[in-house]
Amino acid sequence: MHNGPSVTGLAKRISGGRDCELESERAGEEMSRERTKRGVLPPPQQHIEKMEKLVNDGNCYEAQQMYKSFSVRYAAAQRYSEALDILEAGALIQLNHGQVTCGSELANLFVETLVKGRLSFNEEILGRLRKIYEAFPKIPVPQHLDDDDDMQKLSEALVAAKIRVEGCSSFLKAAIKWSMEFGACRGGCPELHDMLAEYIYSESPELDMAKVSAHFVRGSNPAKFATVLMNFMGKCYPGEDDVAIARAVLMYLSMGNLHDANYIMDELRKQSRAKNLEFPISDLIQFIVYLLRTLERDALPLFRILRQKYKSSIDRESLFDELLDDIAEKFYGVQRRSGLQGVFGDFFKMMGGDAALQL
């Protein structure tokens, strides 16, 4: 007599069938996700051309939303290269049309995508960052103002300059942080520091030479820094020139860079002679001269004597004492009195707004 399948057997068959169905569903979902990543999204160029036309027609805001929306889709599909293409194209055309707020937003999103994609620092990406930086407008503030209309123009120009500097600074600071985390040298890409220093100096309506100097000393172009300092010395208030020189030298020294500290002094003297200008003479400059000589040998007692003798000059800027603590540690192994890291000890803090430098 033939018996039908047992209850247990039927249960196993049903269970096995459900397992197959679930596997099939999972495979389908996986294929769907893969299609989203690779198949559904078209090459970005057709989007880029459409959005470029919108900007050229004056519809900058509509284009901005599309640049952001499309870049998010490509990044979500892990197609970071195409997302970067969209954001770079958008940043460039918005900046070239004078849309600084829109352009700087897309520039920052470009860097955010580098971070999200964990893309390593390389010369190709640096070239793209440089291209975006060069698109930020450089517009001189109006001079020789006479009437109320001119004053109104000046007020508007100052507001526009502040927006430009904040936008470009935000972009380059983010790029420096990315370069620190993903493969450039410990202090961030030197060329990016040079870009930021130059833009702050040339475009800031309220110039802060401490910010400019802090980035130049992290850069790779001391010759350019010397030229900028020379230009500043020609237009600053009395008593600011020697402080600017001392700050530059001490910042280099706080990083252990005696070579460029000496170069800055020599180059400024050379340029002063070439322009028939008098190089600043003060107790602070004398201290710097003696300090540079002292650091060339093992002379910690003399270093301490100099700090004591020229204390009143050093006290002209609160930052100097902290820099000298760094220098004592770098050159003579003296532990900082506070036990805290120095001004340049943790550059991530600086980039986020260190109390001493507010970069």
mmCIF file of C-alpha atoms in Angstrom:
data_model
loop_
_atom_site.group_PDB
_atom_site.id
_atom_site.type_symbol
_atom_site.label_atom_id
_atom_site.label_comp_id
_atom_site.label_asym_id
_atom_site.label_seq_id
_atom_site.Cartn_x
_atom_site.Cartn_y
_atom_site.Cartn_z
ATOM 1 C CA MET A 1 0.000 0.000 0.000
ATOM 2 C CA HIS A 2 1.406 3.423 -1.114
ATOM 3 C CA ASN A 3 1.388 6.016 1.611
ATOM 4 C CA GLY A 4 1.387 9.760 0.788
ATOM 5 C CA PRO A 5 4.049 12.145 2.077
ATOM 6 C CA SER A 6 4.196 12.618 5.777
ATOM 7 C CA VAL A 7 3.365 15.893 7.478
ATOM 8 C CA THR A 8 7.027 16.319 8.351
ATOM 9 C CA GLY A 9 8.066 15.793 4.727
ATOM 10 C CA LEU A 10 5.563 18.363 3.494
ATOM 11 C CA ALA A 11 6.802 20.888 6.055
ATOM 12 C CA LYS A 12 10.376 20.415 4.870
ATOM 13 C CA ARG A 13 9.366 20.888 1.244
ATOM 14 C CA ILE A 14 7.429 24.042 2.041
ATOM 15 C CA SER A 15 10.298 25.364 4.147
ATOM 16 C CA GLY A 16 12.806 24.595 1.399
ATOM 17 C CA GLY A 17 10.633 26.340 -1.147
ATOM 18 C CA ARG A 18 10.422 29.467 0.980
ATOM 19 C CA ASP A 19 14.210 29.474 1.420
ATOM 20 C CA CYS A 20 14.616 29.386 -2.370
ATOM 21 C CA GLU A 21 12.145 32.223 -2.747
ATOM 22 C CA LEU A 22 13.972 34.331 -0.160
ATOM 23 C CA GLU A 23 17.302 33.629 -1.870
ATOM 24 C CA SER A 24 15.829 34.644 -5.181
ATOM 25 C CA GLU A 25 14.445 37.855 -3.669
ATOM 26 C CA ARG A 26 17.798 38.701 -2.127
ATOM 27 C CA ALA A 27 19.565 38.098 -5.432
ATOM 28 C CA GLY A 28 17.034 40.316 -7.177
ATOM 29 C CA GLU A 29 17.528 43.108 -4.674
ATOM 30 C CA GLU A 30 21.300 42.832 -5.046
ATOM 31 C CA MET A 31 21.016 43.014 -8.845
ATOM 32 C CA SER A 32 18.705 46.012 -8.496
ATOM 33 C CA ARG A 33 21.211 47.806 -6.290
ATOM 34 C CA GLU A 34 23.975 46.994 -8.765
ATOM 35 C CA ARG A 35 21.873 48.345 -11.638
ATOM 36 C CA THR A 36 21.388 51.553 -9.644
ATOM 37 C CA LYS A 37 25.127 51.799 -9.154
ATOM 38 C CA ARG A 38 26.183 51.049 -12.707
ATOM 39 C CA GLY A 39 23.301 50.961 -15.139
ATOM 40 C CA VAL A 40 20.504 53.403 -14.456
ATOM 41 C CA LEU A 41 22.571 56.566 -14.053
ATOM 42 C CA PRO A 42 23.762 57.787 -17.451
ATOM 43 C CA PRO A 43 27.167 59.365 -18.115
ATOM 44 C CA PRO A 44 27.156 62.747 -16.328
ATOM 45 C CA GLN A 45 28.094 64.844 -19.363
ATOM 46 C CA GLN A 46 24.497 65.228 -20.562
ATOM 47 C CA HIS A 47 23.522 66.571 -17.124
ATOM 48 C CA ILE A 48 26.536 68.884 -17.075
ATOM 49 C CA GLU A 49 25.653 70.366 -20.475
ATOM 50 C CA LYS A 50 22.028 70.923 -19.441
ATOM 51 C CA MET A 51 23.010 72.638 -16.193
ATOM 52 C CA GLU A 52 25.642 74.743 -17.934
ATOM 53 C CA LYS A 53 22.952 76.058 -20.285
ATOM 54 C CA LEU A 54 20.778 76.960 -17.294
ATOM 55 C CA VAL A 55 23.603 79.011 -15.751
ATOM 56 C CA ASN A 56 24.371 80.710 -19.063
ATOM 57 C CA ASP A 57 20.676 81.614 -19.342
ATOM 58 C CA GLY A 58 20.749 83.172 -15.872
ATOM 59 C CA ASN A 59 18.975 80.365 -14.013
ATOM 60 C CA CYS A 60 21.814 79.913 -11.531
ATOM 61 C CA TYR A 61 19.688 78.842 -8.563
ATOM 62 C CA GLU A 62 17.818 76.147 -10.519
ATOM 63 C CA ALA A 63 21.113 74.851 -11.856
ATOM 64 C CA GLN A 64 22.580 74.846 -8.344
ATOM 65 C CA GLN A 65 19.887 72.527 -7.038
ATOM 66 C CA MET A 66 20.444 70.194 -9.964
ATOM 67 C CA TYR A 67 24.225 70.129 -9.504
ATOM 68 C CA LYS A 68 23.716 69.127 -5.890
ATOM 69 C CA SER A 69 20.955 66.618 -6.606
ATOM 70 C CA PHE A 70 22.775 64.794 -9.409
ATOM 71 C CA SER A 71 26.098 64.703 -7.550
ATOM 72 C CA VAL A 72 24.366 63.133 -4.546
ATOM 73 C CA ARG A 73 22.869 60.416 -6.749
ATOM 74 C CA TYR A 74 26.209 59.490 -8.301
ATOM 75 C CA ALA A 75 27.966 59.547 -4.924
ATOM 76 C CA ALA A 76 25.232 57.344 -3.407
ATOM 77 C CA ALA A 77 25.906 54.849 -6.210
ATOM 78 C CA GLN A 78 29.616 55.034 -5.306
ATOM 79 C CA ARG A 79 30.365 56.607 -8.670
ATOM 80 C CA TYR A 80 32.558 59.224 -7.055
ATOM 81 C CA SER A 81 34.513 60.135 -10.176
ATOM 82 C CA GLU A 82 31.338 61.209 -11.975
ATOM 83 C CA ALA A 83 30.064 63.038 -8.886
ATOM 84 C CA LEU A 84 33.336 64.982 -8.819
ATOM 85 C CA ASP A 85 32.999 65.813 -12.528
ATOM 86 C CA ILE A 86 29.552 67.323 -11.892
ATOM 87 C CA LEU A 87 30.648 69.313 -8.849
ATOM 88 C CA GLU A 88 33.825 70.626 -10.487
ATOM 89 C CA ALA A 89 31.936 71.730 -13.595
ATOM 90 C CA GLY A 90 29.308 73.423 -11.440
ATOM 91 C CA ALA A 91 31.797 75.202 -9.196
ATOM 92 C CA LEU A 92 33.751 76.513 -12.179
ATOM 93 C CA ILE A 93 30.818 77.861 -14.159
ATOM 94 C CA GLN A 94 29.120 79.415 -11.112
ATOM 95 C CA LEU A 95 32.362 81.138 -10.046
ATOM 96 C CA ASN A 96 33.069 82.280 -13.601
ATOM 97 C CA HIS A 97 29.618 83.889 -13.620
ATOM 98 C CA GLY A 98 30.345 85.672 -10.338
ATOM 99 C CA GLN A 99 28.048 83.410 -8.323
ATOM 100 C CA VAL A 100 30.508 83.072 -5.426
ATOM 101 C CA THR A 101 28.091 81.642 -2.858
ATOM 102 C CA CYS A 102 26.899 78.927 -5.241
ATOM 103 C CA GLY A 103 30.391 78.237 -6.535
ATOM 104 C CA SER A 104 31.959 77.932 -3.103
ATOM 105 C CA GLU A 105 29.154 75.605 -1.958
ATOM 106 C CA LEU A 106 29.863 73.249 -4.871
ATOM 107 C CA ALA A 107 33.613 73.569 -4.274
ATOM 108 C CA ASN A 108 33.106 72.448 -0.678
ATOM 109 C CA LEU A 109 30.916 69.561 -1.840
ATOM 110 C CA PHE A 110 33.737 68.553 -4.196
ATOM 111 C CA VAL A 111 36.039 68.144 -1.177
ATOM 112 C CA GLU A 112 33.317 66.400 0.847
ATOM 113 C CA THR A 113 33.021 63.871 -1.975
ATOM 114 C CA LEU A 114 36.780 63.283 -1.930
ATOM 115 C CA VAL A 115 36.463 62.468 1.757
ATOM 116 C CA LYS A 116 33.339 60.340 1.347
ATOM 117 C CA GLY A 117 34.984 58.334 -1.430
ATOM 118 C CA ARG A 118 38.201 58.071 0.608
ATOM 119 C CA LEU A 119 40.143 59.208 -2.438
ATOM 120 C CA SER A 120 43.871 59.549 -1.877
ATOM 121 C CA PHE A 121 45.804 62.744 -2.466
ATOM 122 C CA ASN A 122 47.481 62.909 -5.877
ATOM 123 C CA GLU A 123 48.659 65.493 -8.393
ATOM 124 C CA GLU A 124 45.615 65.068 -10.629
ATOM 125 C CA ILE A 125 43.204 65.955 -7.822
ATOM 126 C CA LEU A 126 45.494 68.796 -6.700
ATOM 127 C CA GLY A 127 45.286 70.173 -10.244
ATOM 128 C CA ARG A 128 41.487 70.121 -10.077
ATOM 129 C CA LEU A 129 41.521 71.898 -6.706
ATOM 130 C CA ARG A 130 43.910 74.491 -8.136
ATOM 131 C CA LYS A 131 41.598 75.047 -11.109
ATOM 132 C CA ILE A 132 38.639 75.701 -8.798
ATOM 133 C CA TYR A 133 40.749 78.028 -6.635
ATOM 134 C CA GLU A 134 41.824 80.031 -9.674
ATOM 135 C CA ALA A 135 38.167 80.550 -10.621
ATOM 136 C CA PHE A 136 37.445 82.468 -7.402
ATOM 137 C CA PRO A 137 37.168 86.158 -8.384
ATOM 138 C CA LYS A 138 39.944 88.581 -7.497
ATOM 139 C CA ILE A 139 38.477 92.075 -7.428
ATOM 140 C CA PRO A 140 40.309 95.103 -5.977
ATOM 141 C CA VAL A 141 38.399 97.246 -3.492
ATOM 142 C CA PRO A 142 37.597 100.720 -4.966
ATOM 143 C CA GLN A 143 39.960 103.564 -4.041
ATOM 144 C CA HIS A 144 39.784 107.403 -4.166
ATOM 145 C CA LEU A 145 36.201 107.755 -2.989
ATOM 146 C CA ASP A 146 34.594 111.197 -2.823
ATOM 147 C CA ASP A 147 30.791 111.261 -2.679
ATOM 148 C CA ASP A 148 28.006 109.263 -1.049
ATOM 149 C CA ASP A 149 27.525 107.069 -4.132
ATOM 150 C CA ASP A 150 31.169 106.081 -3.947
ATOM 151 C CA MET A 151 30.815 105.231 -0.263
ATOM 152 C CA GLN A 152 27.825 103.036 -1.086
ATOM 153 C CA LYS A 153 29.911 101.263 -3.727
ATOM 154 C CA LEU A 154 32.694 100.785 -1.190
ATOM 155 C CA SER A 155 30.294 99.288 1.341
ATOM 156 C CA GLU A 156 28.953 96.843 -1.247
ATOM 157 C CA ALA A 157 32.472 95.970 -2.404
ATOM 158 C CA LEU A 158 33.587 95.206 1.157
ATOM 159 C CA VAL A 159 30.613 92.883 1.726
ATOM 160 C CA ALA A 160 31.331 91.105 -1.569
ATOM 161 C CA ALA A 161 35.021 90.769 -0.669
ATOM 162 C CA LYS A 162 34.160 89.230 2.691
ATOM 163 C CA ILE A 163 31.886 86.674 0.996
ATOM 164 C CA ARG A 164 34.644 85.797 -1.496
ATOM 165 C CA VAL A 165 37.268 85.324 1.215
ATOM 166 C CA GLU A 166 34.977 83.256 3.439
ATOM 167 C CA GLY A 167 33.950 81.045 0.513
ATOM 168 C CA CYS A 168 37.469 80.466 -0.787
ATOM 169 C CA SER A 169 38.892 79.989 2.719
ATOM 170 C CA SER A 170 36.236 77.425 3.607
ATOM 171 C CA PHE A 171 36.973 75.465 0.430
ATOM 172 C CA LEU A 172 40.771 75.514 0.838
ATOM 173 C CA LYS A 173 40.689 74.698 4.560
ATOM 174 C CA ALA A 174 38.527 71.658 3.781
ATOM 175 C CA ALA A 175 40.951 70.679 1.004
ATOM 176 C CA ILE A 176 43.916 71.013 3.376
ATOM 177 C CA LYS A 177 42.200 68.784 5.936
ATOM 178 C CA TRP A 178 41.479 66.198 3.245
ATOM 179 C CA SER A 179 45.126 66.302 2.098
ATOM 180 C CA MET A 180 46.293 65.773 5.685
ATOM 181 C CA GLU A 181 44.067 62.739 6.117
ATOM 182 C CA PHE A 182 44.508 61.117 2.726
ATOM 183 C CA GLY A 183 48.145 61.154 1.850
ATOM 184 C CA ALA A 184 49.871 64.543 1.671
ATOM 185 C CA CYS A 185 52.442 65.555 4.280
ATOM 186 C CA ARG A 186 51.460 65.781 7.937
ATOM 187 C CA GLY A 187 50.698 69.496 7.865
ATOM 188 C CA GLY A 188 48.652 69.312 4.673
ATOM 189 C CA CYS A 189 49.553 69.995 1.051
ATOM 190 C CA PRO A 190 52.007 72.968 0.951
ATOM 191 C CA GLU A 191 50.607 74.300 -2.331
ATOM 192 C CA LEU A 192 47.105 74.497 -0.854
ATOM 193 C CA HIS A 193 48.516 76.504 2.067
ATOM 194 C CA ASP A 194 50.176 78.882 -0.394
ATOM 195 C CA MET A 195 46.891 79.344 -2.274
ATOM 196 C CA LEU A 196 45.016 80.166 0.918
ATOM 197 C CA ALA A 197 47.696 82.582 2.144
ATOM 198 C CA GLU A 198 47.764 84.442 -1.177
ATOM 199 C CA TYR A 199 43.976 84.730 -1.424
ATOM 200 C CA ILE A 200 43.570 85.966 2.147
ATOM 201 C CA TYR A 201 46.303 88.548 1.588
ATOM 202 C CA SER A 202 45.043 89.830 -1.752
ATOM 203 C CA GLU A 203 41.301 89.794 -1.104
ATOM 204 C CA SER A 204 40.623 90.300 2.630
ATOM 205 C CA PRO A 205 38.972 93.640 3.399
ATOM 206 C CA GLU A 206 40.378 93.399 6.951
ATOM 207 C CA LEU A 207 43.840 91.908 6.594
ATOM 208 C CA ASP A 208 45.145 89.608 9.317
ATOM 209 C CA MET A 209 48.845 88.949 8.682
ATOM 210 C CA ALA A 210 48.910 86.257 11.392
ATOM 211 C CA LYS A 211 46.555 84.140 9.264
ATOM 212 C CA VAL A 212 48.524 84.859 6.098
ATOM 213 C CA SER A 213 51.832 84.001 7.768
ATOM 214 C CA ALA A 214 50.516 80.819 9.402
ATOM 215 C CA HIS A 215 49.683 79.391 5.980
ATOM 216 C CA PHE A 216 52.766 80.660 4.141
ATOM 217 C CA VAL A 217 55.076 78.949 6.652
ATOM 218 C CA ARG A 218 53.182 75.712 5.962
ATOM 219 C CA GLY A 219 53.589 76.310 2.245
ATOM 220 C CA SER A 220 56.479 75.784 -0.135
ATOM 221 C CA ASN A 221 57.111 79.277 -1.469
ATOM 222 C CA PRO A 222 59.168 81.409 0.960
ATOM 223 C CA ALA A 223 60.139 83.711 -1.938
ATOM 224 C CA LYS A 224 56.479 84.601 -2.477
ATOM 225 C CA PHE A 225 56.052 85.049 1.278
ATOM 226 C CA ALA A 226 58.983 87.478 1.349
ATOM 227 C CA THR A 227 57.446 89.487 -1.493
ATOM 228 C CA VAL A 228 54.087 89.624 0.315
ATOM 229 C CA LEU A 229 55.796 90.764 3.531
ATOM 230 C CA MET A 230 57.667 93.447 1.593
ATOM 231 C CA ASN A 231 54.401 94.667 0.088
ATOM 232 C CA PHE A 232 52.759 94.706 3.529
ATOM 233 C CA MET A 233 55.662 96.660 5.034
ATOM 234 C CA GLY A 234 55.128 99.343 2.401
ATOM 235 C CA LYS A 235 51.544 100.030 3.442
ATOM 236 C CA CYS A 236 51.175 99.011 7.099
ATOM 237 C CA TYR A 237 50.959 101.298 10.120
ATOM 238 C CA PRO A 238 54.168 102.302 11.922
ATOM 239 C CA GLY A 239 55.282 99.574 14.307
ATOM 240 C CA GLU A 240 53.585 96.768 12.372
ATOM 241 C CA ASP A 241 56.484 96.046 10.019
ATOM 242 C CA ASP A 242 58.951 94.646 12.549
ATOM 243 C CA VAL A 243 56.194 92.608 14.220
ATOM 244 C CA ALA A 244 55.270 91.045 10.858
ATOM 245 C CA ILE A 245 58.910 90.106 10.204
ATOM 246 C CA ALA A 246 59.391 88.670 13.703
ATOM 247 C CA ARG A 247 56.143 86.690 13.449
ATOM 248 C CA ALA A 248 57.209 85.121 10.149
ATOM 249 C CA VAL A 249 60.649 84.148 11.452
ATOM 250 C CA LEU A 250 59.314 82.765 14.742
ATOM 251 C CA MET A 251 56.631 80.722 12.980
ATOM 252 C CA TYR A 252 59.239 79.097 10.743
ATOM 253 C CA LEU A 253 61.452 78.419 13.761
ATOM 254 C CA SER A 254 58.577 76.932 15.771
ATOM 255 C CA MET A 255 58.424 74.255 13.054
ATOM 256 C CA GLY A 256 62.181 73.681 13.287
ATOM 257 C CA ASN A 257 62.728 75.388 9.915
ATOM 258 C CA LEU A 258 65.875 77.461 10.481
ATOM 259 C CA HIS A 259 66.702 77.547 6.772
ATOM 260 C CA ASP A 260 63.568 79.426 5.660
ATOM 261 C CA ALA A 261 63.659 81.655 8.764
ATOM 262 C CA ASN A 262 67.114 82.867 7.698
ATOM 263 C CA TYR A 263 65.998 83.094 4.063
ATOM 264 C CA ILE A 264 63.110 85.421 4.945
ATOM 265 C CA MET A 265 65.421 87.819 6.788
ATOM 266 C CA ASP A 266 68.028 87.795 4.008
ATOM 267 C CA GLU A 267 65.455 88.232 1.250
ATOM 268 C CA LEU A 268 63.687 91.125 2.996
ATOM 269 C CA ARG A 269 66.994 92.924 3.429
ATOM 270 C CA LYS A 270 67.819 92.292 -0.235
ATOM 271 C CA GLN A 271 64.462 93.602 -1.452
ATOM 272 C CA SER A 272 64.704 96.632 0.850
ATOM 273 C CA ARG A 273 68.058 97.575 -0.659
ATOM 274 C CA ALA A 274 66.759 97.066 -4.201
ATOM 275 C CA LYS A 275 63.864 99.463 -3.499
ATOM 276 C CA ASN A 276 65.984 101.956 -1.539
ATOM 277 C CA LEU A 277 63.867 101.359 1.542
ATOM 278 C CA GLU A 278 65.110 101.282 5.105
ATOM 279 C CA PHE A 279 64.901 97.868 6.737
ATOM 280 C CA PRO A 280 63.123 98.131 10.123
ATOM 281 C CA ILE A 281 65.423 98.722 13.078
ATOM 282 C CA SER A 282 64.048 97.941 16.531
ATOM 283 C CA ASP A 283 64.784 95.941 19.657
ATOM 284 C CA LEU A 284 62.449 93.233 18.348
ATOM 285 C CA ILE A 285 64.420 92.899 15.110
ATOM 286 C CA GLN A 286 67.661 92.850 17.100
ATOM 287 C CA PHE A 287 66.245 89.991 19.178
ATOM 288 C CA ILE A 288 65.404 88.064 16.002
ATOM 289 C CA VAL A 289 68.927 88.558 14.635
ATOM 290 C CA TYR A 290 70.523 87.287 17.859
ATOM 291 C CA LEU A 291 68.034 84.413 18.072
ATOM 292 C CA LEU A 292 68.871 83.152 14.579
ATOM 293 C CA ARG A 293 72.571 83.102 15.454
ATOM 294 C CA THR A 294 71.935 81.376 18.778
ATOM 295 C CA LEU A 295 69.879 78.565 17.258
ATOM 296 C CA GLU A 296 72.784 77.595 15.012
ATOM 297 C CA ARG A 297 74.600 76.144 18.037
ATOM 298 C CA ASP A 298 73.901 74.368 21.296
ATOM 299 C CA ALA A 299 73.323 77.442 23.438
ATOM 300 C CA LEU A 300 70.245 76.974 25.626
ATOM 301 C CA PRO A 301 71.537 79.326 28.392
ATOM 302 C CA LEU A 302 71.994 82.102 25.836
ATOM 303 C CA PHE A 303 68.524 81.417 24.430
ATOM 304 C CA ARG A 304 67.055 81.922 27.908
ATOM 305 C CA ILE A 305 69.056 85.096 28.468
ATOM 306 C CA LEU A 306 67.770 86.550 25.202
ATOM 307 C CA ARG A 307 64.139 85.817 26.158
ATOM 308 C CA GLN A 308 64.626 87.583 29.455
ATOM 309 C CA LYS A 309 66.546 90.569 28.072
ATOM 310 C CA TYR A 310 64.088 91.256 25.254
ATOM 311 C CA LYS A 311 60.927 90.396 27.195
ATOM 312 C CA SER A 312 59.319 93.795 26.634
ATOM 313 C CA SER A 313 59.755 93.425 22.869
ATOM 314 C CA ILE A 314 58.506 89.830 22.892
ATOM 315 C CA ASP A 315 55.434 90.946 24.844
ATOM 316 C CA ARG A 316 54.357 93.164 21.940
ATOM 317 C CA GLU A 317 52.445 90.159 20.584
ATOM 318 C CA SER A 318 51.001 87.473 22.854
ATOM 319 C CA LEU A 319 51.679 84.759 20.270
ATOM 320 C CA PHE A 320 55.464 85.244 20.467
ATOM 321 C CA ASP A 321 55.886 83.642 23.894
ATOM 322 C CA GLU A 322 54.045 80.521 22.775
ATOM 323 C CA LEU A 323 56.119 80.320 19.603
ATOM 324 C CA LEU A 324 59.313 80.631 21.654
ATOM 325 C CA ASP A 325 58.166 77.730 23.842
ATOM 326 C CA ASP A 326 57.803 75.678 20.663
ATOM 327 C CA ILE A 327 61.258 76.774 19.508
ATOM 328 C CA ALA A 328 62.842 75.780 22.832
ATOM 329 C CA GLU A 329 61.271 72.349 22.490
ATOM 330 C CA LYS A 330 62.273 71.914 18.832
ATOM 331 C CA PHE A 331 65.898 73.050 19.153
ATOM 332 C CA TYR A 332 66.788 72.230 22.760
ATOM 333 C CA GLY A 333 64.317 69.579 23.863
ATOM 334 C CA VAL A 334 62.807 71.797 26.574
ATOM 335 C CA GLN A 335 59.357 70.555 27.607
ATOM 336 C CA ARG A 336 56.643 73.165 27.369
ATOM 337 C CA ARG A 337 55.719 74.701 30.700
ATOM 338 C CA SER A 338 52.013 74.069 30.198
ATOM 339 C CA GLY A 339 52.553 70.523 28.983
ATOM 340 C CA LEU A 340 50.199 71.306 26.096
ATOM 341 C CA GLN A 341 50.992 71.034 22.419
ATOM 342 C CA GLY A 342 52.289 74.194 20.787
ATOM 343 C CA VAL A 343 50.774 76.497 18.236
ATOM 344 C CA PHE A 344 51.697 74.205 15.358
ATOM 345 C CA GLY A 345 51.687 70.973 17.341
ATOM 346 C CA ASP A 346 48.170 69.989 16.352
ATOM 347 C CA PHE A 347 47.283 71.534 13.023
ATOM 348 C CA PHE A 348 43.815 70.047 13.032
ATOM 349 C CA LYS A 349 43.014 72.355 15.941
ATOM 350 C CA MET A 350 44.367 75.307 14.022
ATOM 351 C CA MET A 351 42.248 74.523 11.007
ATOM 352 C CA GLY A 352 39.199 74.339 13.229
ATOM 353 C CA GLY A 353 39.881 77.659 14.949
ATOM 354 C CA ASP A 354 42.721 77.464 17.439
ATOM 355 C CA ALA A 355 42.457 80.185 20.093
ATOM 356 C CA ALA A 356 45.898 81.479 19.244
ATOM 357 C CA LEU A 357 45.541 81.847 15.490
ATOM 358 C CA GLN A 358 41.866 81.467 14.540
ATOM 359 C CA LEU A 359 42.690 80.118 11.121
#
